[in-house]
XYZ file of C-alpha atoms in Angstrom:
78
model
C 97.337 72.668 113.515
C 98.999 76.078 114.146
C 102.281 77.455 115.762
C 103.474 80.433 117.082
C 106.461 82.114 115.973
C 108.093 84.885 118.173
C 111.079 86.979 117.823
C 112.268 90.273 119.110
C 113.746 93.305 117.432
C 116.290 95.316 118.967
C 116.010 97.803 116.327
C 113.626 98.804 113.442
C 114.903 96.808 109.798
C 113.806 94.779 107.401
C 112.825 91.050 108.207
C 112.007 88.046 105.878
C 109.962 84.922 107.991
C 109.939 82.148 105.735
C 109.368 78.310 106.302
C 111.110 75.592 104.599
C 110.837 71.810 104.219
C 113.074 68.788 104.999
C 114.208 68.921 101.855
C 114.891 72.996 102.045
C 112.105 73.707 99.736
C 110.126 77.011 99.950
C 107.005 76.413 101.686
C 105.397 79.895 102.452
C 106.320 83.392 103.138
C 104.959 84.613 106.453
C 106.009 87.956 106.152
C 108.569 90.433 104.981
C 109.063 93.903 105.294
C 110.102 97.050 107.534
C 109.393 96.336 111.136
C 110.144 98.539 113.790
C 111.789 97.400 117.173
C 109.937 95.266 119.026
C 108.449 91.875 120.392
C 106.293 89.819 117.010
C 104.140 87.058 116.761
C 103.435 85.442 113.623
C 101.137 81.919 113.511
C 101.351 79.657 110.682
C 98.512 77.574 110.308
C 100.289 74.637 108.374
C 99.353 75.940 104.568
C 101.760 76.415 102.126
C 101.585 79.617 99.879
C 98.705 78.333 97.292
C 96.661 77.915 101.051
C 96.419 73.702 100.867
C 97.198 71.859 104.256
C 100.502 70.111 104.147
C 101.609 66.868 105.737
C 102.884 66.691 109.207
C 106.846 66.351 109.527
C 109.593 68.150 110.237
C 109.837 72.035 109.034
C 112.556 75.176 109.170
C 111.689 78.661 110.069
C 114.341 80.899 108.725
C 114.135 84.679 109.983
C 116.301 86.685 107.742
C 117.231 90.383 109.056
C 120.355 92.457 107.631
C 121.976 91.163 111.405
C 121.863 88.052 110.147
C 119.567 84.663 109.859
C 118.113 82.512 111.858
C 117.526 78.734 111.310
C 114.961 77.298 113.970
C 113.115 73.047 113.617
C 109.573 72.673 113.695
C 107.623 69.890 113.864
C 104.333 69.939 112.292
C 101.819 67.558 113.966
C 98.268 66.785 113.315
């Protein structure tokens, strides 16, 4: 199982995509870095950060930028 994360930048900054249990534990970084202005795509295949398949449930994506954060619910199916 995979998803598709997409966000826009109106303006190059830094940006931190993480993903985050039920339980608001870390799961895995997706990226983080300097990104220009612009439309992104980042898939997470369902892996946490040591690369092992996780259960299905219920998961956060949390885009930080220095505009602010965003909180968005997954659902991780198999």
């Amino acid at each position: 199982p995979t998803t598709t994360i997409s966000f826009d930048l109106p303006a190059s900054m830094a940006v931190t995509l993480d993903i985050y249990n039920l339980l608001g534990q870390h799961v895995k970084r997706i990226t983080s870095g300097f990104m220009t202005a612009g439309t992104y795509q980042f898939t997470w295949d369902g892996t946490n950060e040591q690369g092992q398949a996780i259960s299905a449930g219920i998961y956060f994506y949390r885009l930080e930028t220095p505009e602010g954060i965003l909180l968005r619910k997954m659902i991780l199916a198999k």
